[in-house]
Coordinates of C-alpha atoms and ligand atoms in Angstrom, one line a residue:
M1 CA -0.2 0.2 -0.1
K2 CA 0.8 3.4 -0.5
K3 CA 1.5 5.9 2.3
K4 CA -1.6 7.7 1.2
G5 CA -3.2 4.8 1.3
Y6 CA -2.4 3.7 4.4
F7 CA -3.5 7.8 5.7
T8 CA -6.5 6.7 4.3
Q9 CA -6.6 3.7 6.5
L10 CA -5.6 5.3 9.6
R11 CA -7.7 8.3 9.0
K12 CA -10.8 6.0 8.8
I13 CA -10.3 4.6 12.2
V14 CA -9.6 7.7 14.1
G15 CA -12.7 8.8 12.6
A16 CA -14.9 5.8 13.3
C17 CA -13.5 5.2 17.0
S18 CA -13.2 7.2 20.0
I19 CA -10.3 5.5 21.8
I20 CA -7.0 4.9 19.7
I21 CA -4.5 2.3 21.3
E22 CA -1.1 2.8 20.1
V23 CA 1.1 0.0 19.5
I24 CA 5.1 0.5 20.6
D25 CA 7.3 -2.4 20.3
A26 CA 8.7 -2.2 24.0
R27 CA 11.9 -3.1 22.6
F28 CA 12.2 0.7 20.4
P29 CA 10.2 2.7 22.2
E30 CA 11.7 6.1 21.0
Y31 CA 9.3 5.3 17.8
K32 CA 6.3 7.3 19.0
S33 CA 4.5 8.3 16.4
R34 CA 4.2 12.4 16.1
A35 CA 1.7 12.0 13.0
I36 CA -0.7 9.5 14.8
E37 CA -0.6 12.1 18.5
K38 CA -1.4 14.9 15.8
L39 CA -4.0 13.1 14.2
V40 CA -5.6 12.1 17.4
R41 CA -5.7 15.3 18.9
Q42 CA -7.3 17.0 16.1
A43 CA -10.2 14.8 16.2
G44 CA -10.4 14.5 19.9
R45 CA -10.4 11.4 20.4
K46 CA -8.4 9.7 23.4
H47 CA -5.0 8.1 23.4
L48 CA -3.9 5.4 24.6
V49 CA -0.2 4.0 24.3
V50 CA 0.8 0.2 24.8
L51 CA 3.8 -1.3 24.9
S52 CA 4.2 -4.7 23.4
K53 CA 6.2 -7.9 23.5
V54 CA 7.2 -6.9 27.1
D55 CA 8.1 -10.8 27.2
L56 CA 11.2 -9.7 25.5
L57 CA 12.5 -7.5 28.3
S58 CA 13.2 -7.8 31.7
R59 CA 11.1 -6.4 34.3
K60 CA 14.0 -3.5 35.3
R61 CA 13.9 -2.5 31.8
M62 CA 10.4 -3.2 31.0
N63 CA 9.8 0.1 34.0
S64 CA 11.8 2.4 33.0
V65 CA 11.1 2.1 29.6
I66 CA 7.3 3.4 31.2
T67 CA 9.2 5.8 33.3
S68 CA 11.0 7.1 29.8
M69 CA 7.5 7.4 28.2
K70 CA 6.3 10.5 29.8
V71 CA 2.3 9.4 28.8
P72 CA 0.5 6.8 30.7
C73 CA 1.2 4.0 28.9
L74 CA 0.1 0.1 29.5
A75 CA 2.5 -3.1 28.6
F76 CA 1.6 -6.1 27.5
S77 CA 2.7 -9.2 26.1
A78 CA 0.4 -11.3 22.9
K79 CA 2.4 -14.2 23.0
K80 CA 3.0 -14.7 27.3
R81 CA -0.9 -13.1 27.2
T82 CA -0.5 -10.6 30.0
G83 CA -1.3 -7.2 30.7
K84 CA -5.4 -7.8 29.4
A85 CA -6.8 -7.2 32.8
K86 CA -5.2 -3.9 33.2
M87 CA -6.1 -3.0 29.6
L88 CA -9.7 -3.6 30.0
K89 CA -10.5 -1.8 33.0
V90 CA -8.0 1.1 31.4
L91 CA -10.5 1.5 28.9
H92 CA -13.7 1.1 30.6
T93 CA -12.6 4.2 32.5
M94 CA -11.8 5.9 29.5
A95 CA -15.6 5.1 28.7
H96 CA -17.2 6.7 31.2
G97 CA -19.8 4.7 31.4
R98 CA -20.4 5.3 27.7
D99 CA -20.4 3.2 24.5
V100 CA -16.9 3.4 22.8
K101 CA -15.3 2.4 19.8
V102 CA -11.8 1.2 19.9
G103 CA -9.1 1.4 17.2
V104 CA -5.5 -0.1 16.9
V105 CA -2.6 1.2 15.3
G106 CA 1.0 0.9 15.3
F107 CA 4.4 0.7 13.0
P108 CA 4.2 -2.7 10.8
N109 CA 5.1 -5.9 13.0
V110 CA 5.0 -4.3 16.6
G111 CA 2.3 -6.7 17.1
K112 CA -1.0 -5.2 16.6
S113 CA -3.2 -7.9 14.7
S114 CA -1.2 -9.9 18.1
L115 CA -2.9 -7.8 20.4
V116 CA -6.6 -7.8 18.3
N117 CA -6.3 -11.1 19.2
Y118 CA -5.3 -11.3 21.8
L119 CA -7.9 -8.8 23.5
A120 CA -10.6 -10.8 21.8
G121 CA -10.1 -14.2 22.9
R122 CA -11.3 -17.7 20.9
R123 CA -14.8 -17.0 21.6
A124 CA -15.2 -13.4 20.6
A125 CA -18.3 -12.0 18.5
R126 CA -17.5 -10.6 15.4
V127 CA -20.2 -7.7 15.3
S128 CA -21.0 -7.7 11.8
P129 CA -21.5 -4.5 10.2
R130 CA -24.6 -2.4 10.5
A131 CA -26.4 1.2 9.9
G132 CA -24.1 3.9 11.3
H133 CA -21.5 1.8 11.6
T134 CA -17.9 2.5 9.3
R135 CA -18.9 0.4 5.7
G136 CA -16.5 -2.3 5.6
V137 CA -15.4 -3.0 9.1
Q138 CA -16.0 -5.5 11.6
W139 CA -16.5 -4.9 14.6
I140 CA -15.4 -7.5 18.2
R141 CA -17.7 -7.3 21.3
L142 CA -15.1 -6.7 24.5
S143 CA -17.8 -6.0 26.8
E144 CA -21.5 -4.6 27.2
K145 CA -19.7 -0.8 26.3
I146 CA -16.7 -1.8 23.9
L147 CA -16.5 -2.2 21.1
L148 CA -12.8 -3.5 19.1
M149 CA -12.1 -2.5 15.5
D150 CA -11.6 -5.7 14.1
S151 CA -8.5 -4.5 11.6
A152 CA -5.5 -2.5 12.7
G153 CA -4.0 1.0 11.0
V154 CA -0.6 0.6 9.9
I155 CA 1.2 3.8 10.2
P156 CA 3.8 4.5 7.6
I157 CA 7.7 4.4 8.6
P158 CA 9.1 7.4 8.1
E159 CA 12.4 6.9 7.1
G160 CA 14.7 4.3 5.1
K161 CA 15.9 0.8 5.0
G162 CA 17.5 0.5 8.8
R163 CA 14.1 1.3 10.0
L164 CA 12.3 -1.2 8.3
A165 CA 14.7 -4.1 9.3
L166 CA 14.8 -2.6 12.7
H167 CA 10.7 -2.9 12.2
A168 CA 10.7 -6.4 10.8
A169 CA 9.3 -4.6 7.6
I170 CA 12.0 -5.9 4.9
A171 CA 13.4 -8.9 5.3
P172 CA 17.4 -9.1 6.1
E173 CA 18.4 -10.2 2.2
D174 CA 16.1 -6.5 1.1
V175 CA 17.9 -4.5 3.0
G176 CA 20.9 -3.1 0.8
D177 CA 24.0 -3.3 2.6
P178 CA 23.2 -5.2 5.6
V179 CA 26.2 -4.4 8.0
P180 CA 25.1 -0.5 9.3
I181 CA 21.6 -2.4 10.2
A182 CA 23.5 -5.5 12.0
Y183 CA 25.7 -2.7 13.9
Q184 CA 22.7 -1.0 14.9
I185 CA 21.2 -3.1 16.4
L186 CA 24.3 -5.0 18.1
R187 CA 24.9 -1.6 20.0
K188 CA 21.5 -1.2 20.6
L189 CA 21.8 -5.0 22.3
M190 CA 25.3 -4.0 24.0
S191 CA 23.8 -1.2 25.6
K192 CA 20.7 -3.2 26.7
N193 CA 22.7 -6.2 28.5
K194 CA 25.9 -7.1 26.9
G195 CA 25.5 -9.8 28.8
R196 CA 22.7 -11.8 27.1
L197 CA 24.2 -11.0 23.8
L198 CA 27.2 -12.9 23.9
R199 CA 25.9 -15.7 26.1
Y200 CA 23.2 -15.9 23.7
Y201 CA 26.2 -16.0 20.2
D202 CA 28.1 -17.7 22.7
L203 CA 31.1 -15.2 22.9
G204 CA 32.7 -15.8 26.0
E205 CA 33.5 -12.6 28.3
K206 CA 35.7 -10.2 26.3
A207 CA 33.9 -9.7 23.1
G208 CA 35.1 -5.8 22.0
N209 CA 33.0 -3.5 20.0
E210 CA 30.3 -4.1 17.8
E211 CA 32.8 -4.4 14.7
D212 CA 34.4 -7.9 16.8
I213 CA 31.6 -8.7 18.0
L214 CA 30.4 -9.5 14.1
E215 CA 32.9 -10.7 13.0
K216 CA 33.2 -13.0 16.0
I217 CA 29.6 -14.5 15.8
A218 CA 29.9 -14.5 12.2
V219 CA 33.0 -16.9 12.9
R220 CA 30.8 -18.7 15.7
R221 CA 28.3 -19.2 13.2
G222 CA 30.4 -20.5 10.3
K223 CA 29.8 -17.9 8.1
L224 CA 32.8 -18.1 6.2
R225 CA 34.3 -17.0 3.2
R226 CA 36.4 -19.0 0.9
G227 CA 40.1 -19.2 2.7
G228 CA 38.1 -19.3 6.3
F229 CA 37.6 -15.4 6.2
P230 CA 34.8 -14.4 8.3
N231 CA 31.3 -13.6 6.3
I232 CA 30.8 -10.5 7.2
D233 CA 27.4 -10.2 5.7
D234 CA 25.4 -13.3 6.1
A235 CA 26.8 -12.7 10.3
A236 CA 24.9 -9.5 9.6
K237 CA 21.7 -11.3 7.9
L238 CA 22.0 -13.6 11.0
V239 CA 21.9 -10.8 13.5
I240 CA 19.5 -8.7 11.7
R241 CA 17.0 -12.0 11.4
D242 CA 17.6 -12.9 15.4
W243 CA 16.4 -9.2 16.2
Q244 CA 13.2 -9.8 13.8
K245 CA 12.3 -12.6 15.7
G246 CA 12.9 -11.6 18.9
N247 CA 15.3 -14.2 19.5
I248 CA 17.8 -12.3 22.2
R249 CA 15.7 -10.3 25.8
I250 CA 17.3 -6.8 26.1
Ligands
LIG320 N1 8.1 -11.7 21.8 C1 6.5 -11.7 21.2 N2 6.2 -11.6 19.9 C2 5.4 -11.0 19.2 C3 4.3 -10.6 20.5 N3 2.9 -10.4 20.5 C4 3.1 -10.1 18.3 N4 4.8 -10.8 18.2 C5 5.3 -11.4 17.0 O1 5.8 -10.2 16.4 C6 5.4 -10.5 15.0 C7 4.6 -8.8 14.6 O2 3.2 -9.4 14.9 P1 2.0 -9.0 14.6 O3 0.6 -8.8 15.2 O4 1.2 -9.4 12.9 O5 2.1 -7.4 14.3 P2 1.3 -6.0 13.5 O6 2.0 -6.0 11.9 O7 1.6 -5.4 14.4 O8 -0.1 -6.5 13.1 C8 5.0 -11.8 14.9 O9 6.2 -12.8 14.1 C9 4.4 -12.2 16.2 O10 4.4 -13.2 16.3 C10 4.9 -10.9 22.2 O11 4.0 -10.4 22.7 N5 5.7 -11.3 22.3
LIG321 MG1 -1.0 -7.1 11.5

């Protein structure tokens, strides 16, 4: 979909829902969308920030991420199935006893669909479109008062391939030069939890900077060129893939 198409979809959600949940991957909370904040504010909607995939963070990191957000936010994991009760409670408080419609938005792959499915549960009633409802949209009844829009809105990523790779919105094979992106990921992992990174790749205790680490990962994982030289490109793709799959907790 072109960027314009995404924004049409986002406007439709903001138009139809009085509460907008913005999903942010807890591993990169700095990627909060200004555009969404503006759109939601201009439309006079309520904005609820939720942090996804918190199973990938230590509790200590999660708490510091929540503090750093500077806006009220909730944490959940669709994988571990935590955070739902609190989210429903907050939605009810925000609803003030009225009927409300809730929409979910966020960057690609932050876990929007997983959140919708998790909130919906297995036996959720899909409410068919009817008069007064936005056409072509399905609603899930979360409670007597709360309807959740079945399809989440994708916020287009503003920058280049590095961001796309971090968001798992592009395959490591398609990022162009994977090495600078792998360095970025390794720096991030090193600053958060170097010990875990080194253990994950079985690198021993003294591993040096991101360049040394990538080289060691290549050797350790048998990513070698002819003559036994480390294949840095392949190691970089491996690191990007591991990041995208959430294989390394921070
Ligand atoms: N570890 C972890 N992975 C998750 C969680 N929620 C979603 N994912 C993974 O993140 C990827 C994107 O999820 P999805 O719900 O499709 O994201 P969407 O593109 O925002 O709708 C998938 O590979 C999911 O398995 C979570 O709570 N924990
Ligand atoms: Mg989705």
